């Protein structure tokens, strides 16, 4: 029997500000193989209940016995439009499934918070992202700046 471990280093939130600033919410995935057999041609699939993140698959040629594989900052494609559409905090789950020859070897689910467009994550998670909220990239702000510029030109 395989003795696999799965360690996921990730933020517990997804937000428009994170995505806009190219900060991946999954930092690292470590797959350990404490068994005596090397696992070949494995597939790690990442899926989220919510449809803001596209399903992600990565093929892993081999996970040697007694060793592990580290996947750093996998790029998960997200939808800006769907992230911006949230107006309340939503709870979701993200699942990590490692399989080989269609047999599930290990699976883990992690809870996630999806934050609305205008929510700051606070001081516990990347407080420097408050700068993302100073001048929102919003059509109403742009219109206001144009109108203010026109009024200033008249002076």
PDB file of N, CA and C in Angstrom, residues 83-147:
ATOM      1  N   UNK A  83     -14.828  36.935 -10.029  1.00  0.00           N
ATOM      2  CA  UNK A  83     -14.352  37.441  -8.733  1.00  0.00           C
ATOM      3  C   UNK A  83     -14.970  38.800  -8.420  1.00  0.00           C
ATOM      4  N   UNK A  84     -15.045  39.661  -9.425  1.00  0.00           N
ATOM      5  CA  UNK A  84     -15.585  41.004  -9.226  1.00  0.00           C
ATOM      6  C   UNK A  84     -17.088  40.977  -8.959  1.00  0.00           C
ATOM      7  N   UNK A  85     -17.768  39.918  -9.368  1.00  0.00           N
ATOM      8  CA  UNK A  85     -19.218  39.841  -9.215  1.00  0.00           C
ATOM      9  C   UNK A  85     -19.661  39.506  -7.792  1.00  0.00           C
ATOM     10  N   UNK A  86     -18.764  38.984  -6.958  1.00  0.00           N
ATOM     11  CA  UNK A  86     -19.147  38.642  -5.585  1.00  0.00           C
ATOM     12  C   UNK A  86     -19.399  39.917  -4.786  1.00  0.00           C
ATOM     13  N   UNK A  87     -20.515  39.971  -4.065  1.00  0.00           N
ATOM     14  CA  UNK A  87     -20.781  41.131  -3.208  1.00  0.00           C
ATOM     15  C   UNK A  87     -20.893  40.741  -1.740  1.00  0.00           C
ATOM     16  N   UNK A  88     -20.745  39.461  -1.447  1.00  0.00           N
ATOM     17  CA  UNK A  88     -20.699  38.953  -0.076  1.00  0.00           C
ATOM     18  C   UNK A  88     -19.619  37.881   0.015  1.00  0.00           C
ATOM     19  N   UNK A  89     -19.104  37.688   1.219  1.00  0.00           N
ATOM     20  CA  UNK A  89     -18.120  36.619   1.435  1.00  0.00           C
ATOM     21  C   UNK A  89     -18.811  35.270   1.235  1.00  0.00           C
ATOM     22  N   UNK A  90     -18.133  34.351   0.543  1.00  0.00           N
ATOM     23  CA  UNK A  90     -18.687  33.029   0.259  1.00  0.00           C
ATOM     24  C   UNK A  90     -17.674  31.976   0.704  1.00  0.00           C
ATOM     25  N   UNK A  91     -18.170  30.931   1.330  1.00  0.00           N
ATOM     26  CA  UNK A  91     -17.316  29.807   1.701  1.00  0.00           C
ATOM     27  C   UNK A  91     -17.342  28.778   0.579  1.00  0.00           C
ATOM     28  N   UNK A  92     -16.196  28.180   0.312  1.00  0.00           N
ATOM     29  CA  UNK A  92     -16.084  27.171  -0.728  1.00  0.00           C
ATOM     30  C   UNK A  92     -15.062  26.135  -0.280  1.00  0.00           C
ATOM     31  N   UNK A  93     -14.866  25.133  -1.079  1.00  0.00           N
ATOM     32  CA  UNK A  93     -13.845  24.116  -0.818  1.00  0.00           C
ATOM     33  C   UNK A  93     -13.003  23.920  -2.059  1.00  0.00           C
ATOM     34  N   UNK A  94     -11.738  23.612  -1.827  1.00  0.00           N
ATOM     35  CA  UNK A  94     -10.845  23.267  -2.932  1.00  0.00           C
ATOM     36  C   UNK A  94     -10.313  21.865  -2.629  1.00  0.00           C
ATOM     37  N   UNK A  95     -10.329  21.015  -3.647  1.00  0.00           N
ATOM     38  CA  UNK A  95      -9.890  19.632  -3.435  1.00  0.00           C
ATOM     39  C   UNK A  95      -8.636  19.335  -4.249  1.00  0.00           C
ATOM     40  N   UNK A  96      -7.795  18.520  -3.655  1.00  0.00           N
ATOM     41  CA  UNK A  96      -6.541  18.073  -4.258  1.00  0.00           C
ATOM     42  C   UNK A  96      -6.611  16.547  -4.339  1.00  0.00           C
ATOM     43  N   UNK A  97      -6.542  16.020  -5.544  1.00  0.00           N
ATOM     44  CA  UNK A  97      -6.667  14.581  -5.743  1.00  0.00           C
ATOM     45  C   UNK A  97      -5.467  14.074  -6.537  1.00  0.00           C
ATOM     46  N   UNK A  98      -4.713  13.165  -5.938  1.00  0.00           N
ATOM     47  CA  UNK A  98      -3.593  12.531  -6.620  1.00  0.00           C
ATOM     48  C   UNK A  98      -4.036  11.138  -7.037  1.00  0.00           C
ATOM     49  N   UNK A  99      -3.896  10.848  -8.318  1.00  0.00           N
ATOM     50  CA  UNK A  99      -4.303   9.533  -8.813  1.00  0.00           C
ATOM     51  C   UNK A  99      -3.228   8.959  -9.721  1.00  0.00           C
ATOM     52  N   UNK A 100      -3.326   7.673  -9.908  1.00  0.00           N
ATOM     53  CA  UNK A 100      -2.413   6.966 -10.803  1.00  0.00           C
ATOM     54  C   UNK A 100      -3.225   5.859 -11.473  1.00  0.00           C
ATOM     55  N   UNK A 101      -3.219   5.837 -12.792  1.00  0.00           N
ATOM     56  CA  UNK A 101      -4.015   4.860 -13.544  1.00  0.00           C
ATOM     57  C   UNK A 101      -5.479   4.868 -13.101  1.00  0.00           C
ATOM     58  N   UNK A 102      -5.998   6.065 -12.927  1.00  0.00           N
ATOM     59  CA  UNK A 102      -7.405   6.298 -12.557  1.00  0.00           C
ATOM     60  C   UNK A 102      -7.763   5.852 -11.135  1.00  0.00           C
ATOM     61  N   UNK A 103      -6.778   5.423 -10.374  1.00  0.00           N
ATOM     62  CA  UNK A 103      -7.002   5.051  -8.967  1.00  0.00           C
ATOM     63  C   UNK A 103      -6.605   6.232  -8.089  1.00  0.00           C
ATOM     64  N   UNK A 104      -7.528   6.640  -7.209  1.00  0.00           N
ATOM     65  CA  UNK A 104      -7.239   7.749  -6.302  1.00  0.00           C
ATOM     66  C   UNK A 104      -6.294   7.252  -5.219  1.00  0.00           C
ATOM     67  N   UNK A 105      -5.140   7.926  -5.100  1.00  0.00           N
ATOM     68  CA  UNK A 105      -4.136   7.549  -4.110  1.00  0.00           C
ATOM     69  C   UNK A 105      -4.285   8.353  -2.820  1.00  0.00           C
ATOM     70  N   UNK A 106      -4.609   9.631  -2.977  1.00  0.00           N
ATOM     71  CA  UNK A 106      -4.806  10.490  -1.806  1.00  0.00           C
ATOM     72  C   UNK A 106      -5.673  11.676  -2.243  1.00  0.00           C
ATOM     73  N   UNK A 107      -6.537  12.101  -1.334  1.00  0.00           N
ATOM     74  CA  UNK A 107      -7.392  13.256  -1.627  1.00  0.00           C
ATOM     75  C   UNK A 107      -7.568  14.070  -0.357  1.00  0.00           C
ATOM     76  N   UNK A 108      -7.496  15.398  -0.519  1.00  0.00           N
ATOM     77  CA  UNK A 108      -7.721  16.318   0.601  1.00  0.00           C
ATOM     78  C   UNK A 108      -8.610  17.455   0.142  1.00  0.00           C
ATOM     79  N   UNK A 109      -9.446  17.923   1.060  1.00  0.00           N
ATOM     80  CA  UNK A 109     -10.281  19.094   0.816  1.00  0.00           C
ATOM     81  C   UNK A 109      -9.894  20.179   1.804  1.00  0.00           C
ATOM     82  N   UNK A 110      -9.860  21.420   1.307  1.00  0.00           N
ATOM     83  CA  UNK A 110      -9.510  22.559   2.157  1.00  0.00           C
ATOM     84  C   UNK A 110     -10.585  23.639   2.008  1.00  0.00           C
ATOM     85  N   UNK A 111     -11.064  24.171   3.135  1.00  0.00           N
ATOM     86  CA  UNK A 111     -12.044  25.259   3.041  1.00  0.00           C
ATOM     87  C   UNK A 111     -11.377  26.549   2.570  1.00  0.00           C
ATOM     88  N   UNK A 112     -12.134  27.353   1.845  1.00  0.00           N
ATOM     89  CA  UNK A 112     -11.644  28.628   1.306  1.00  0.00           C
ATOM     90  C   UNK A 112     -12.716  29.691   1.500  1.00  0.00           C
ATOM     91  N   UNK A 113     -12.281  30.920   1.678  1.00  0.00           N
ATOM     92  CA  UNK A 113     -13.191  32.062   1.664  1.00  0.00           C
ATOM     93  C   UNK A 113     -12.963  32.808   0.355  1.00  0.00           C
ATOM     94  N   UNK A 114     -14.040  33.140  -0.322  1.00  0.00           N
ATOM     95  CA  UNK A 114     -13.951  33.983  -1.506  1.00  0.00           C
ATOM     96  C   UNK A 114     -14.484  35.343  -1.076  1.00  0.00           C
ATOM     97  N   UNK A 115     -13.619  36.347  -1.154  1.00  0.00           N
ATOM     98  CA  UNK A 115     -13.983  37.672  -0.680  1.00  0.00           C
ATOM     99  C   UNK A 115     -14.518  38.540  -1.819  1.00  0.00           C
ATOM    100  N   UNK A 116     -15.469  39.400  -1.509  1.00  0.00           N
ATOM    101  CA  UNK A 116     -15.986  40.318  -2.523  1.00  0.00           C
ATOM    102  C   UNK A 116     -14.910  41.269  -3.020  1.00  0.00           C
ATOM    103  N   UNK A 117     -15.195  41.868  -4.145  1.00  0.00           N
ATOM    104  CA  UNK A 117     -14.305  42.789  -4.842  1.00  0.00           C
ATOM    105  C   UNK A 117     -13.731  43.866  -3.921  1.00  0.00           C
ATOM    106  N   UNK A 118     -14.564  44.419  -3.051  1.00  0.00           N
ATOM    107  CA  UNK A 118     -14.157  45.571  -2.241  1.00  0.00           C
ATOM    108  C   UNK A 118     -13.765  45.221  -0.800  1.00  0.00           C
ATOM    109  N   UNK A 119     -13.493  43.954  -0.516  1.00  0.00           N
ATOM    110  CA  UNK A 119     -13.084  43.551   0.837  1.00  0.00           C
ATOM    111  C   UNK A 119     -11.564  43.501   0.941  1.00  0.00           C
ATOM    112  N   UNK A 120     -11.057  44.079   2.013  1.00  0.00           N
ATOM    113  CA  UNK A 120      -9.638  43.953   2.337  1.00  0.00           C
ATOM    114  C   UNK A 120      -9.500  42.758   3.264  1.00  0.00           C
ATOM    115  N   UNK A 121      -8.438  42.012   3.151  1.00  0.00           N
ATOM    116  CA  UNK A 121      -8.248  40.794   3.949  1.00  0.00           C
ATOM    117  C   UNK A 121      -7.798  41.085   5.377  1.00  0.00           C
ATOM    118  N   UNK A 122      -7.494  42.340   5.672  1.00  0.00           N
ATOM    119  CA  UNK A 122      -7.097  42.703   7.024  1.00  0.00           C
ATOM    120  C   UNK A 122      -5.607  42.548   7.254  1.00  0.00           C
ATOM    121  N   UNK A 123      -5.220  42.690   8.506  1.00  0.00           N
ATOM    122  CA  UNK A 123      -3.796  42.677   8.837  1.00  0.00           C
ATOM    123  C   UNK A 123      -3.214  41.270   8.975  1.00  0.00           C
ATOM    124  N   UNK A 124      -4.054  40.245   9.028  1.00  0.00           N
ATOM    125  CA  UNK A 124      -3.537  38.886   9.212  1.00  0.00           C
ATOM    126  C   UNK A 124      -3.056  38.240   7.908  1.00  0.00           C
ATOM    127  N   UNK A 125      -3.478  38.776   6.747  1.00  0.00           N
ATOM    128  CA  UNK A 125      -3.074  38.214   5.457  1.00  0.00           C
ATOM    129  C   UNK A 125      -2.628  39.330   4.527  1.00  0.00           C
ATOM    130  N   UNK A 126      -1.340  39.438   4.289  1.00  0.00           N
ATOM    131  CA  UNK A 126      -0.768  40.414   3.362  1.00  0.00           C
ATOM    132  C   UNK A 126      -1.368  41.818   3.541  1.00  0.00           C
ATOM    133  N   UNK A 127      -1.110  42.444   4.684  1.00  0.00           N
ATOM    134  CA  UNK A 127      -1.702  43.760   4.952  1.00  0.00           C
ATOM    135  C   UNK A 127      -1.314  44.826   3.927  1.00  0.00           C
ATOM    136  N   UNK A 128      -0.201  44.633   3.236  1.00  0.00           N
ATOM    137  CA  UNK A 128       0.229  45.617   2.248  1.00  0.00           C
ATOM    138  C   UNK A 128      -0.738  45.734   1.067  1.00  0.00           C
ATOM    139  N   UNK A 129      -1.642  44.779   0.930  1.00  0.00           N
ATOM    140  CA  UNK A 129      -2.622  44.855  -0.156  1.00  0.00           C
ATOM    141  C   UNK A 129      -3.653  45.962   0.049  1.00  0.00           C
ATOM    142  N   UNK A 130      -3.606  46.645   1.186  1.00  0.00           N
ATOM    143  CA  UNK A 130      -4.514  47.774   1.383  1.00  0.00           C
ATOM    144  C   UNK A 130      -4.294  48.829   0.289  1.00  0.00           C
ATOM    145  N   UNK A 131      -3.090  48.884  -0.262  1.00  0.00           N
ATOM    146  CA  UNK A 131      -2.797  49.831  -1.340  1.00  0.00           C
ATOM    147  C   UNK A 131      -3.673  49.574  -2.570  1.00  0.00           C
ATOM    148  N   UNK A 132      -4.162  48.359  -2.727  1.00  0.00           N
ATOM    149  CA  UNK A 132      -5.041  48.037  -3.851  1.00  0.00           C
ATOM    150  C   UNK A 132      -6.385  48.747  -3.757  1.00  0.00           C
ATOM    151  N   UNK A 133      -6.704  49.252  -2.587  1.00  0.00           N
ATOM    152  CA  UNK A 133      -8.010  49.870  -2.385  1.00  0.00           C
ATOM    153  C   UNK A 133      -7.945  51.391  -2.331  1.00  0.00           C
ATOM    154  N   UNK A 134      -6.767  51.954  -2.512  1.00  0.00           N
ATOM    155  CA  UNK A 134      -6.615  53.406  -2.445  1.00  0.00           C
ATOM    156  C   UNK A 134      -7.334  54.075  -3.608  1.00  0.00           C
ATOM    157  N   UNK A 135      -7.077  53.641  -4.822  1.00  0.00           N
ATOM    158  CA  UNK A 135      -7.770  54.149  -5.996  1.00  0.00           C
ATOM    159  C   UNK A 135      -8.292  52.939  -6.764  1.00  0.00           C
ATOM    160  N   UNK A 136      -9.536  52.569  -6.540  1.00  0.00           N
ATOM    161  CA  UNK A 136     -10.061  51.378  -7.216  1.00  0.00           C
ATOM    162  C   UNK A 136     -10.043  51.541  -8.733  1.00  0.00           C
ATOM    163  N   UNK A 137      -9.759  50.472  -9.399  1.00  0.00           N
ATOM    164  CA  UNK A 137      -9.776  50.451 -10.850  1.00  0.00           C
ATOM    165  C   UNK A 137     -11.226  50.229 -11.284  1.00  0.00           C
ATOM    166  N   UNK A 138     -12.006  51.317 -11.210  1.00  0.00           N
ATOM    167  CA  UNK A 138     -13.436  51.237 -11.435  1.00  0.00           C
ATOM    168  C   UNK A 138     -13.839  52.355 -12.385  1.00  0.00           C
ATOM    169  N   UNK A 139     -14.752  52.070 -13.295  1.00  0.00           N
ATOM    170  CA  UNK A 139     -15.163  53.044 -14.300  1.00  0.00           C
ATOM    171  C   UNK A 139     -15.734  54.319 -13.665  1.00  0.00           C
ATOM    172  N   UNK A 140     -16.405  54.226 -12.532  1.00  0.00           N
ATOM    173  CA  UNK A 140     -16.967  55.406 -11.871  1.00  0.00           C
ATOM    174  C   UNK A 140     -15.868  56.349 -11.385  1.00  0.00           C
ATOM    175  N   UNK A 141     -14.788  55.810 -10.889  1.00  0.00           N
ATOM    176  CA  UNK A 141     -13.679  56.646 -10.434  1.00  0.00           C
ATOM    177  C   UNK A 141     -13.051  57.349 -11.633  1.00  0.00           C
ATOM    178  N   UNK A 142     -12.878  56.636 -12.713  1.00  0.00           N
ATOM    179  CA  UNK A 142     -12.298  57.231 -13.919  1.00  0.00           C
ATOM    180  C   UNK A 142     -13.166  58.379 -14.431  1.00  0.00           C
ATOM    181  N   UNK A 143     -14.467  58.169 -14.448  1.00  0.00           N
ATOM    182  CA  UNK A 143     -15.377  59.230 -14.893  1.00  0.00           C
ATOM    183  C   UNK A 143     -15.272  60.454 -13.984  1.00  0.00           C
ATOM    184  N   UNK A 144     -15.179  60.236 -12.693  1.00  0.00           N
ATOM    185  CA  UNK A 144     -15.067  61.331 -11.730  1.00  0.00           C
ATOM    186  C   UNK A 144     -13.763  62.116 -11.943  1.00  0.00           C
ATOM    187  N   UNK A 145     -12.675  61.414 -12.199  1.00  0.00           N
ATOM    188  CA  UNK A 145     -11.386  62.067 -12.434  1.00  0.00           C
ATOM    189  C   UNK A 145     -11.447  62.905 -13.713  1.00  0.00           C
ATOM    190  N   UNK A 146     -12.077  62.381 -14.752  1.00  0.00           N
ATOM    191  CA  UNK A 146     -12.211  63.132 -16.007  1.00  0.00           C
ATOM    192  C   UNK A 146     -13.027  64.404 -15.775  1.00  0.00           C
ATOM    193  N   UNK A 147     -14.145  64.289 -15.080  1.00  0.00           N
ATOM    194  CA  UNK A 147     -14.989  65.457 -14.801  1.00  0.00           C
ATOM    195  C   UNK A 147     -14.240  66.491 -13.959  1.00  0.00           C
TER     196      UNK A 147
END
